[in-house]
PDB file of C-alpha atoms in Angstrom:
ATOM      1  CA  VAL A  25       3.613  -2.125 -19.136  1.00 91.00           C
ATOM      2  CA  CYS A  26       4.381  -5.338 -17.252  1.00 94.00           C
ATOM      3  CA  THR A  27       6.635  -7.882 -18.937  1.00 95.00           C
ATOM      4  CA  GLU A  28       6.753 -11.504 -17.831  1.00 96.00           C
ATOM      5  CA  THR A  29      10.053 -13.271 -18.481  1.00 95.00           C
ATOM      6  CA  TYR A  30      10.153 -17.003 -17.935  1.00 93.00           C
ATOM      7  CA  THR A  31      12.399 -19.985 -18.585  1.00 90.00           C
ATOM      8  CA  VAL A  32      11.069 -22.832 -20.714  1.00 86.00           C
ATOM      9  CA  PHE A  33      12.584 -26.276 -20.262  1.00 82.00           C
ATOM     10  CA  SER A  34      12.344 -28.688 -23.190  1.00 77.00           C
ATOM     11  CA  PRO A  35      14.302 -31.788 -24.247  1.00 74.00           C
ATOM     12  CA  GLN A  36      13.842 -30.680 -27.888  1.00 70.00           C
ATOM     13  CA  LEU A  37      16.164 -27.743 -27.207  1.00 63.00           C
ATOM     14  CA  ARG A  38      19.038 -30.145 -26.496  1.00 65.00           C
ATOM     15  CA  ALA A  39      19.905 -30.156 -30.224  1.00 65.00           C
ATOM     16  CA  ARG A  40      20.846 -26.485 -29.802  1.00 66.00           C
ATOM     17  CA  GLY A  41      23.085 -27.308 -26.835  1.00 68.00           C
ATOM     18  CA  SER A  42      20.687 -26.403 -24.034  1.00 66.00           C
ATOM     19  CA  THR A  43      17.475 -27.634 -22.443  1.00 72.00           C
ATOM     20  CA  GLU A  44      16.169 -24.185 -21.545  1.00 78.00           C
ATOM     21  CA  ALA A  45      15.167 -21.006 -23.343  1.00 79.00           C
ATOM     22  CA  VAL A  46      14.084 -17.614 -22.017  1.00 86.00           C
ATOM     23  CA  GLU A  47      10.796 -16.179 -23.318  1.00 92.00           C
ATOM     24  CA  ASP A  48       9.069 -12.798 -22.842  1.00 94.00           C
ATOM     25  CA  ASP A  49       5.368 -11.924 -22.916  1.00 95.00           C
ATOM     26  CA  VAL A  50       3.441  -8.782 -22.095  1.00 95.00           C
ATOM     27  CA  ALA A  51       1.518  -9.524 -18.878  1.00 93.00           C
ATOM     28  CA  TYR A  52      -0.232  -6.128 -18.790  1.00 93.00           C
ATOM     29  CA  GLU A  53      -0.239  -3.121 -21.091  1.00 92.00           C
ATOM     30  CA  ARG A  54      -2.289   0.050 -21.154  1.00 89.00           C
ATOM     31  CA  TRP A  55      -1.675   3.206 -23.170  1.00 86.00           C
ATOM     32  CA  ILE A  56      -3.309   6.475 -22.134  1.00 86.00           C
ATOM     33  CA  PRO A  57      -3.870   9.011 -24.934  1.00 84.00           C
ATOM     34  CA  ALA A  58      -2.329  12.413 -24.338  1.00 79.00           C
ATOM     35  CA  ASP A  59      -2.960  15.854 -25.794  1.00 79.00           C
ATOM     36  CA  SER A  60      -0.068  16.415 -28.206  1.00 75.00           C
ATOM     37  CA  SER A  61      -0.578  20.194 -28.080  1.00 81.00           C
ATOM     38  CA  GLN A  62       0.608  20.224 -24.433  1.00 80.00           C
ATOM     39  CA  SER A  63       4.357  20.167 -23.785  1.00 77.00           C
ATOM     40  CA  GLU A  64       3.877  18.631 -20.325  1.00 82.00           C
ATOM     41  CA  GLN A  65       1.430  15.921 -19.267  1.00 82.00           C
ATOM     42  CA  VAL A  66       0.258  14.843 -15.818  1.00 84.00           C
ATOM     43  CA  VAL A  67      -1.383  11.424 -15.525  1.00 84.00           C
ATOM     44  CA  THR A  68      -2.368   9.138 -12.682  1.00 86.00           C
ATOM     45  CA  LEU A  69      -1.448   5.502 -13.148  1.00 86.00           C
ATOM     46  CA  ASP A  70      -3.169   2.697 -11.280  1.00 88.00           C
ATOM     47  CA  VAL A  71      -1.828  -0.825 -11.009  1.00 89.00           C
ATOM     48  CA  PRO A  72      -4.636  -3.238 -11.911  1.00 90.00           C
ATOM     49  CA  PRO A  73      -5.938  -5.048  -8.807  1.00 90.00           C
ATOM     50  CA  ASP A  74      -5.358  -8.443 -10.425  1.00 90.00           C
ATOM     51  CA  GLY A  75      -1.979  -7.467 -11.914  1.00 89.00           C
ATOM     52  CA  PRO A  76       1.265  -9.105 -10.770  1.00 93.00           C
ATOM     53  CA  PHE A  77       3.706  -7.370  -8.445  1.00 95.00           C
ATOM     54  CA  SER A  78       7.373  -6.929  -9.368  1.00 97.00           C
ATOM     55  CA  TYR A  79       9.260 -10.183  -8.966  1.00 97.00           C
ATOM     56  CA  ASP A  80      12.795 -11.226  -9.884  1.00 96.00           C
ATOM     57  CA  GLY A  81      13.015 -14.999  -9.483  1.00 95.00           C
ATOM     58  CA  GLU A  82      15.462 -17.423 -11.028  1.00 92.00           C
ATOM     59  CA  TYR A  83      13.008 -18.796 -13.615  1.00 91.00           C
ATOM     60  CA  LEU A  84      10.197 -16.230 -13.530  1.00 95.00           C
ATOM     61  CA  LYS A  85      10.295 -12.422 -13.525  1.00 96.00           C
ATOM     62  CA  PHE A  86       7.658  -9.689 -13.644  1.00 97.00           C
ATOM     63  CA  ARG A  87       9.040  -6.256 -14.505  1.00 97.00           C
ATOM     64  CA  TRP A  88       6.982  -3.076 -14.679  1.00 97.00           C
ATOM     65  CA  ARG A  89       7.877   0.075 -16.577  1.00 95.00           C
ATOM     66  CA  VAL A  90       6.224   3.348 -17.391  1.00 92.00           C
ATOM     67  CA  ALA A  91       6.675   4.401 -20.991  1.00 88.00           C
ATOM     68  CA  ALA A  92       5.816   7.551 -22.930  1.00 84.00           C
ATOM     69  CA  ARG A  93       5.623   7.369 -26.692  1.00 80.00           C
ATOM     70  CA  ARG A  94       5.602  10.280 -29.120  1.00 76.00           C
ATOM     71  CA  PRO A  95       4.631   9.509 -32.719  1.00 74.00           C
ATOM     72  CA  ARG A  96       6.933  10.716 -35.472  1.00 75.00           C
ATOM     73  CA  ASP A  97       6.033  11.344 -39.090  1.00 76.00           C
ATOM     74  CA  ARG A  98       8.891   9.132 -40.294  1.00 79.00           C
ATOM     75  CA  GLY A  99      10.791   6.327 -38.665  1.00 76.00           C
ATOM     76  CA  LEU A 100      10.209   4.837 -35.244  1.00 74.00           C
ATOM     77  CA  ASP A 101       8.226   6.614 -32.538  1.00 76.00           C
ATOM     78  CA  ALA A 102      10.234   8.339 -29.805  1.00 79.00           C
ATOM     79  CA  VAL A 103       9.915   6.335 -26.569  1.00 81.00           C
ATOM     80  CA  ARG A 104      11.135   7.036 -23.053  1.00 86.00           C
ATOM     81  CA  SER A 105      10.664   4.505 -20.305  1.00 90.00           C
ATOM     82  CA  ARG A 106      11.537   3.996 -16.671  1.00 93.00           C
ATOM     83  CA  GLU A 107      11.415   0.759 -14.700  1.00 95.00           C
ATOM     84  CA  ILE A 108       9.293   0.885 -11.543  1.00 95.00           C
ATOM     85  CA  ARG A 109       8.713  -1.581  -8.688  1.00 96.00           C
ATOM     86  CA  VAL A 110       5.193  -2.696  -7.843  1.00 95.00           C
ATOM     87  CA  LEU A 111       5.014  -3.964  -4.266  1.00 93.00           C
ATOM     88  CA  PRO A 112       2.691  -6.806  -3.161  1.00 89.00           C
TER      89      PRO A 112
END
């Protein structure tokens, strides 16, 4: 999963005491199905050729993470994730 975080500047925000707001969007997301009968999974992950690399700018950021999700019968799914760096 790659999340894009960016700053939006707008005079309309001045009423709230600021002219900028921070927004998040998913830039890339792909979920690979796994065999739930196996206690351990091995997968190969490829960064898409047109996907952004990790970037941590003042007004724009691209952050990548690998996440594993396990469905539960009740409540929220169990999720574990780890941030990774994608080099240019």
